[in-house]
Short mmCIF file of C-alpha atoms in Angstrom, two decimals:
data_model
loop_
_atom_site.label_atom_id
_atom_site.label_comp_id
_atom_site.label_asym_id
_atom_site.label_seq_id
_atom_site.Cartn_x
_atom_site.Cartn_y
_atom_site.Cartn_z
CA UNK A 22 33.91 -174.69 90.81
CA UNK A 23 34.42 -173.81 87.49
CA UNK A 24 33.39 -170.28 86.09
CA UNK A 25 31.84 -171.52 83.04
CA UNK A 26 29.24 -173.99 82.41
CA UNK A 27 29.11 -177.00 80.22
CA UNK A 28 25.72 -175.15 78.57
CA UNK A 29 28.24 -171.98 78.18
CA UNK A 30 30.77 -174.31 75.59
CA UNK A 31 27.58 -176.06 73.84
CA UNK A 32 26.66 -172.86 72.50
CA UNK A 33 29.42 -171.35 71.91
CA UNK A 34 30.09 -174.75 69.73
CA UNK A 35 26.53 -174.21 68.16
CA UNK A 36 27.37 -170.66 67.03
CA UNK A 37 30.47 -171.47 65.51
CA UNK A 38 29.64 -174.66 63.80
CA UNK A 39 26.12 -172.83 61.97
CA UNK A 40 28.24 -169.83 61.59
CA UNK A 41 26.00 -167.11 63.57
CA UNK A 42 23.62 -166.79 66.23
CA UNK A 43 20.43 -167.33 64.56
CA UNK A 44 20.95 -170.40 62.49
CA UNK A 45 22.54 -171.86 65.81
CA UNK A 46 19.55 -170.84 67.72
CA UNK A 47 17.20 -172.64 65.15
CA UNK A 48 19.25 -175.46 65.67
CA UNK A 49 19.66 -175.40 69.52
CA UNK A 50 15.85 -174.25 70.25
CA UNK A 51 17.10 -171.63 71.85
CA UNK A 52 17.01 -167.60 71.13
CA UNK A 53 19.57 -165.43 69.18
CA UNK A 54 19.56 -163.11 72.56
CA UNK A 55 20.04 -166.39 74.72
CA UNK A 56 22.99 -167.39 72.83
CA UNK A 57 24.49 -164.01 72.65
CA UNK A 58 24.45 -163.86 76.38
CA UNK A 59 25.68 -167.08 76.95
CA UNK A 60 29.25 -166.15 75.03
CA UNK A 61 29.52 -162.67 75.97
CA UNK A 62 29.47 -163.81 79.14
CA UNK A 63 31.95 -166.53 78.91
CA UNK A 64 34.52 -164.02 77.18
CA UNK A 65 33.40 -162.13 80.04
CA UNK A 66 34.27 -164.36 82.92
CA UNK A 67 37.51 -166.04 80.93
CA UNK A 68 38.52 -162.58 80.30
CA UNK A 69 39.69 -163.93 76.44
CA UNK A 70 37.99 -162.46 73.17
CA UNK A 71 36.88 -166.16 71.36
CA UNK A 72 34.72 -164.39 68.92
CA UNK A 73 35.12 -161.62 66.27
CA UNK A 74 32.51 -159.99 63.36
CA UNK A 75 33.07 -160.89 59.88
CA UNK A 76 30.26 -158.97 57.89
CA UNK A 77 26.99 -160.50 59.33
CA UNK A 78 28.55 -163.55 60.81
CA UNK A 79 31.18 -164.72 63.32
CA UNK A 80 34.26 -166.56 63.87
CA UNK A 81 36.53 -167.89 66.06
CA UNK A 82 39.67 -165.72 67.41
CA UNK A 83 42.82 -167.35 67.90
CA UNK A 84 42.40 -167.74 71.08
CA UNK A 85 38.53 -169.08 70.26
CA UNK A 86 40.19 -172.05 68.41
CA UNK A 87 42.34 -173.31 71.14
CA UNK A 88 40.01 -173.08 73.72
CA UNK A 89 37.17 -174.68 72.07
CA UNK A 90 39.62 -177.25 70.57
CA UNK A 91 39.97 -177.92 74.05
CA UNK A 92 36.29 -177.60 75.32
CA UNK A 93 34.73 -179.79 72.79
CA UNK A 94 36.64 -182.58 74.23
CA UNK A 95 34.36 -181.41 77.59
CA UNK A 96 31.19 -181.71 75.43
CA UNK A 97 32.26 -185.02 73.80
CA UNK A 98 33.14 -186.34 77.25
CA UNK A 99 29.88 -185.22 79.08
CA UNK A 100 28.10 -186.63 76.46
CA UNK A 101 29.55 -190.13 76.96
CA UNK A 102 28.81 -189.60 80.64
CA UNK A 103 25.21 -189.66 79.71
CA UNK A 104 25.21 -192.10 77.44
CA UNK A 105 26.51 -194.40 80.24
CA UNK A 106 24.70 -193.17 82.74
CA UNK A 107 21.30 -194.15 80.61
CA UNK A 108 22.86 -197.71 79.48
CA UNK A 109 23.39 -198.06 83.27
CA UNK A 110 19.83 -197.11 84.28
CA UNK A 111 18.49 -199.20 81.49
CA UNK A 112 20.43 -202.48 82.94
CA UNK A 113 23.86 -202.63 81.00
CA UNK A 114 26.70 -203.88 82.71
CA UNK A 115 30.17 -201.98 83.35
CA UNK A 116 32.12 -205.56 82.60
CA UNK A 117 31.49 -208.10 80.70
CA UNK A 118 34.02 -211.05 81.84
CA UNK A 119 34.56 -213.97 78.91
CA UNK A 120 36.27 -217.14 78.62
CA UNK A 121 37.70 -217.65 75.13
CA UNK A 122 39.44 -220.88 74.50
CA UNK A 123 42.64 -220.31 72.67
CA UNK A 124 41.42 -223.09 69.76
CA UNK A 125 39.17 -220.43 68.94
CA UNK A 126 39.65 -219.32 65.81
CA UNK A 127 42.03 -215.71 66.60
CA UNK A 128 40.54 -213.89 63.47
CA UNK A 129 36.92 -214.26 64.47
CA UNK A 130 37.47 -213.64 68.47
CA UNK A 131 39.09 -210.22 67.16
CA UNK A 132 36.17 -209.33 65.05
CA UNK A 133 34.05 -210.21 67.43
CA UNK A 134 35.66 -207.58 70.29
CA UNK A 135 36.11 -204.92 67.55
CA UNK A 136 32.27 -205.71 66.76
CA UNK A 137 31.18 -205.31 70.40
CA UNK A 138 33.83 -202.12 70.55
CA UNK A 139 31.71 -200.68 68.09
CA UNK A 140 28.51 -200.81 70.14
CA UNK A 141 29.94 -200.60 73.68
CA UNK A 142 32.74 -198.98 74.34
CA UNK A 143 32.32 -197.44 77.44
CA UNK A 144 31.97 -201.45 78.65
CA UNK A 145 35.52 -202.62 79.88
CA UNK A 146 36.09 -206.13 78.90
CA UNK A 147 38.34 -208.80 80.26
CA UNK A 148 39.25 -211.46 78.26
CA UNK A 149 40.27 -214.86 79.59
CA UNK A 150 42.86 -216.84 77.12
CA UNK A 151 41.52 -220.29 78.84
CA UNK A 152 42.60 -223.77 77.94
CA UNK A 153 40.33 -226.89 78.26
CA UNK A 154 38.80 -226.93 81.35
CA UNK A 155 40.04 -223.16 82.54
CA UNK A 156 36.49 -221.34 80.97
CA UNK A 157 34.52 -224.20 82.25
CA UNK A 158 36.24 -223.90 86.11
CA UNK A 159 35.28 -219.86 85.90
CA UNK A 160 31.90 -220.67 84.83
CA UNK A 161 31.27 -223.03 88.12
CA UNK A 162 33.00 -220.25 90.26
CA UNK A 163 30.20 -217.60 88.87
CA UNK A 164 33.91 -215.61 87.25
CA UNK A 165 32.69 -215.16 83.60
CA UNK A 166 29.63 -214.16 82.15
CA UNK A 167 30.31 -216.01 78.86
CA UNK A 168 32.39 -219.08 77.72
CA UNK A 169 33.50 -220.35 74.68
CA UNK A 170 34.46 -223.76 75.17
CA UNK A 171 35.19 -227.23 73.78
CA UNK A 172 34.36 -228.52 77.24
CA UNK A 173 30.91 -229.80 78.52
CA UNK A 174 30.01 -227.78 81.48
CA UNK A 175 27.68 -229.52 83.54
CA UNK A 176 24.92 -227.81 84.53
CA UNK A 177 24.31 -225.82 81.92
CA UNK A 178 23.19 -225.55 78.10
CA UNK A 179 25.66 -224.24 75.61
CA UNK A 180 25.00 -223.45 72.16
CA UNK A 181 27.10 -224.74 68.99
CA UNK A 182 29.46 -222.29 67.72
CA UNK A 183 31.81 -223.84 65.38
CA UNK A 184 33.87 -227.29 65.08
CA UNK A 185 37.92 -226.43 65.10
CA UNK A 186 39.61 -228.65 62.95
CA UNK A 187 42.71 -230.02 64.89
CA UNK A 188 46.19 -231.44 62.63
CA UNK A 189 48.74 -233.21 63.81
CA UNK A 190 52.08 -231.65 62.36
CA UNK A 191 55.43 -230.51 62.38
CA UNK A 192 58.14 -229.00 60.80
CA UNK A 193 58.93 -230.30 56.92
CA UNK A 194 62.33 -231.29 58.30
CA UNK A 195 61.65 -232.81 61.84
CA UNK A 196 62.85 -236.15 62.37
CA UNK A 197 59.11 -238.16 61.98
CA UNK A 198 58.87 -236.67 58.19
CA UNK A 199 61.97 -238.14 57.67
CA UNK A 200 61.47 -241.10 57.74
CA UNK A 201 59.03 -240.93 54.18
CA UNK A 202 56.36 -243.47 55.52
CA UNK A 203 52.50 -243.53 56.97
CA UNK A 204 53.26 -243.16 60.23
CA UNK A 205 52.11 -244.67 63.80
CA UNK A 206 51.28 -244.59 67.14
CA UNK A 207 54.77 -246.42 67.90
CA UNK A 208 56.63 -243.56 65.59
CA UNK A 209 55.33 -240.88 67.86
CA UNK A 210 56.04 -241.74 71.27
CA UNK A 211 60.13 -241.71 70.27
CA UNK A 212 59.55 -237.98 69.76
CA UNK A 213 58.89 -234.94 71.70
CA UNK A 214 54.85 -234.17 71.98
CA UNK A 215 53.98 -230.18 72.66
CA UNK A 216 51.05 -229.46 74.97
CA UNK A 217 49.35 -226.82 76.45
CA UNK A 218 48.67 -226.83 79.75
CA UNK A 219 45.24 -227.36 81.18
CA UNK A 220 44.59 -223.84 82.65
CA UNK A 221 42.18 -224.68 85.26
CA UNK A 222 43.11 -224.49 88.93
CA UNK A 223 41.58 -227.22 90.36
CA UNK A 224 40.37 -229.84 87.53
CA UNK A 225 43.06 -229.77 85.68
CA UNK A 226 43.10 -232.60 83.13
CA UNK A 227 45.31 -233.53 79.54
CA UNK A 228 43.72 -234.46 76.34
CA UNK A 229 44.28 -235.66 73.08
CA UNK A 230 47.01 -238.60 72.79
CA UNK A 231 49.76 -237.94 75.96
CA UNK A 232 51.88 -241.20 74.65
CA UNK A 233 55.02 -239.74 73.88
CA UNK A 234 58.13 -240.26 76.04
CA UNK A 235 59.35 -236.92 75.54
CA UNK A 236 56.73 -233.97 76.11
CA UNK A 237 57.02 -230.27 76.56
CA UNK A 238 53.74 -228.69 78.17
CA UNK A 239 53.64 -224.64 77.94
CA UNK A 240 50.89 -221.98 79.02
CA UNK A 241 49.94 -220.86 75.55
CA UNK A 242 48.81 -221.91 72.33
CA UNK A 243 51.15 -219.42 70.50
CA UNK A 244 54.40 -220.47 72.12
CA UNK A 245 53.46 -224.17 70.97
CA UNK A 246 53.28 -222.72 67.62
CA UNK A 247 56.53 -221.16 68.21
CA UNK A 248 58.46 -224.25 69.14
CA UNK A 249 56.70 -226.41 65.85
CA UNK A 250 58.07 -223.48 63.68
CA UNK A 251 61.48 -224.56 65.31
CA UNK A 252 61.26 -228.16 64.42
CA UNK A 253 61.35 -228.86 68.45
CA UNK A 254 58.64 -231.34 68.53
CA UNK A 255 55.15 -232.48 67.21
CA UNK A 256 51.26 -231.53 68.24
CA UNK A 257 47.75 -231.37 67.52
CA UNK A 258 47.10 -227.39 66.36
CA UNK A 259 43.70 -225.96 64.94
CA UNK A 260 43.66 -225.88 61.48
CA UNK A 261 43.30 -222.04 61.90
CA UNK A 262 46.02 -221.17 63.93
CA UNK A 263 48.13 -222.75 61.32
CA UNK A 264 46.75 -222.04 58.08
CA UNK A 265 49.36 -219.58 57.04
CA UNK A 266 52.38 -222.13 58.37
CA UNK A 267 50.67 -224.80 55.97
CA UNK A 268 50.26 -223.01 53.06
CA UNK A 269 54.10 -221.11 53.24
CA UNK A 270 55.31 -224.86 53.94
CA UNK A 271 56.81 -224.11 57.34
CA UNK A 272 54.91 -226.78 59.12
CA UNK A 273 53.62 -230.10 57.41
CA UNK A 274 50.47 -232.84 58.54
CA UNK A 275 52.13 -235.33 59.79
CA UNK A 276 51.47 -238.68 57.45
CA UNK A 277 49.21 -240.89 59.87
CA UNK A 278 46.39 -242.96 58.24
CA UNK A 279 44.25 -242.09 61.19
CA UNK A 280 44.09 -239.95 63.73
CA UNK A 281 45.65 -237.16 62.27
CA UNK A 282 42.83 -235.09 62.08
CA UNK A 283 40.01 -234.23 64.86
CA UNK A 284 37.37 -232.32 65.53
CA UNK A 285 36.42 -230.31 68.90
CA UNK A 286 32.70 -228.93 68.57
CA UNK A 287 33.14 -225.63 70.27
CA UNK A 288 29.98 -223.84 72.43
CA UNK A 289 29.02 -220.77 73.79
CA UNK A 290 27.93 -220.92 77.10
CA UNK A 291 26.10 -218.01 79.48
CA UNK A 292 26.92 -217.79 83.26
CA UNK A 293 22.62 -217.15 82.76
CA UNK A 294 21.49 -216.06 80.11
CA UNK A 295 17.78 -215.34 81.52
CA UNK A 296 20.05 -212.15 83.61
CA UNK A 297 22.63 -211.94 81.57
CA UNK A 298 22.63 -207.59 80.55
CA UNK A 299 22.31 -206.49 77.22
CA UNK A 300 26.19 -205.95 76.92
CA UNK A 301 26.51 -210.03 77.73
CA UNK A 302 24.35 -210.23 74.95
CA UNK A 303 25.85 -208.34 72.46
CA UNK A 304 29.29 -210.03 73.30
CA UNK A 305 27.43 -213.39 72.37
CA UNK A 306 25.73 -212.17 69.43
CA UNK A 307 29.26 -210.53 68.05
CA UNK A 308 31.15 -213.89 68.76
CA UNK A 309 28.33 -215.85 66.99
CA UNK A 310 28.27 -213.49 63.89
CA UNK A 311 31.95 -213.18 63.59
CA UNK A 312 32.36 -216.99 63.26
CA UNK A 313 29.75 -217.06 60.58
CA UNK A 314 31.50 -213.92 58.39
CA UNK A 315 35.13 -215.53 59.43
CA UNK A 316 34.17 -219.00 58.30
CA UNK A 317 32.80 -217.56 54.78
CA UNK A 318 35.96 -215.77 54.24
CA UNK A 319 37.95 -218.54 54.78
CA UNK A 320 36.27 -220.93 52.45
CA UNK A 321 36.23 -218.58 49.73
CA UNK A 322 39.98 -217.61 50.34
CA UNK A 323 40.22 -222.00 49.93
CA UNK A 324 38.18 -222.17 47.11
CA UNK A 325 40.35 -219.34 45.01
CA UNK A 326 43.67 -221.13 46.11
CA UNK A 327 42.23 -224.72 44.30
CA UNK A 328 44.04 -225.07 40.82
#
């Protein structure tokens, strides 16, 4: 057992941040005598001087300041004990487990996390990178307590979140830009579609047009990216995850008189939302807001960029 208490470091903190016993007593509630005690005793017990007279007030020896470097680390910590303890009494959850699509736009599902951070971050999150029908599969299995998803889940009622924008393109020099035409469906199957792979484990399934004769299928949004910025093939990307590759030139929409562009209406979905916690909540509320703050960002960054 330790020698000195918890209450022994608070007010030895008190004293030295209101620089004397009685203003720290005022502001602790307790008496100048009490305090007194309290840190005499701790030198007492430590067998270290941490305080020494300057005129009518106090300050920390050398010895003070390392220690209670170190102890108010204790305090800060205890204090964040509590403050868990409470959320925990009061309901809140120690997870939160959430399905993010990867078309999601990147910018807003990191403001959203840092936004939650802000609020809960004793909560551990894990975040699930899913791909079509992967959030949707966790939600049936009772995994995730939110999903973001461009998937119906039957079942249950998901609320509109935001539309992603999906372009067909490639690289400026790939092989279907060569050839300085409106392309077609017949152009595209001679060349090598990218894909990412349905990350569900049982339902599996493919969208979008599959018609090409060559076609590479990865795990990740980012390495399809990757392989476009290579010229190595052709895909559908949201219009966010590319936005930068468009305007620097690397990639290019390819020239198709329809079907180039599409539109996935993206929902948030609770695993129940009547017993979802409040730290659930907050994840769906910080999601929801940082769409609507990303989304006005964007548009204005669009709007300066018009000639």
């Amino acid at each position: 057992m330790s020698r000195v208490t918890l209450s022994q470091w608070q007010m030895l903190a008190a004293v030295v941040d209101h620089g004397g016993f009685a203003r720290a007593a005022e502001a602790v509630h307790k008496s100048p005598s009490t305090l007194n005690h309290a840190v005499h005793k701790l030198e007492e017990q430590l067998g270290v001087q941490v305080l020494e007279p300057i005129g009518r007030q106090v300050r920390l020896t050398e010895a003070g300041e390392l220690l209670l470097r170190r102890a108010r680390q204790l305090i800060e910590s205890a204090a964040s004990l509590e403050d868990v303890a409470i959320r925990l009494a009061a309901g809140l959850e120690a997870e939160v487990v959430v399905a993010i699509d990867q078309v999601f736009p990147a910018d807003a599902q990191a403001k959203a996390l840092e936004r939650f951070s802000e609020t809960y971050p004793q909560v551990r999150v894990q975040l699930h990178e899913s791909v079509l029908n992967g959030g949707v599969e966790m939600l049936y299995d009772g995994r995730a307590d939110l999903v973001v998803s461009g998937i119906e889940a039957q079942g249950f009622l998901g609320e509109p979140l935001v539309t992603v924008r999906f372009i067909a393109v490639a690289h400026p020099q790939h092989a279907l830009h060569q050839l300085g035409r409106l392309l077609d469906l017949r152009d595209l199957a001679q060349y090598r579609q990218l894909v990412v792979r349905d990350s569900a484990l049982r339902q599996s399934t493919n969208a979008g047009w599959l018609k090409a004769e060559q076609r590479w299928t990865v795990t990740h949004l980012n390495t399809s990216l990757d392989m476009l910025r290579r010229g190595l093939g052709f895909a559908w990307m949201p219009e966010t995850r590319i936005a930068d590759e468009l305007r620097s030139g690397q990639l290019k929409p390819l020239p198709l008189p329809a079907g180039g562009v599409r539109e996935v209406p993206v929902q948030l979905i609770f695993r129940d939302r009547d017993r979802a916690g409040p730290a659930a909540h907050a994840m769906a509320s910080a999601l929801k807001q940082a769409v609507i703050s990303e989304c006005a960002v964007q548009d204005s960054t669009q709007s300066n960029e018009k000639p």
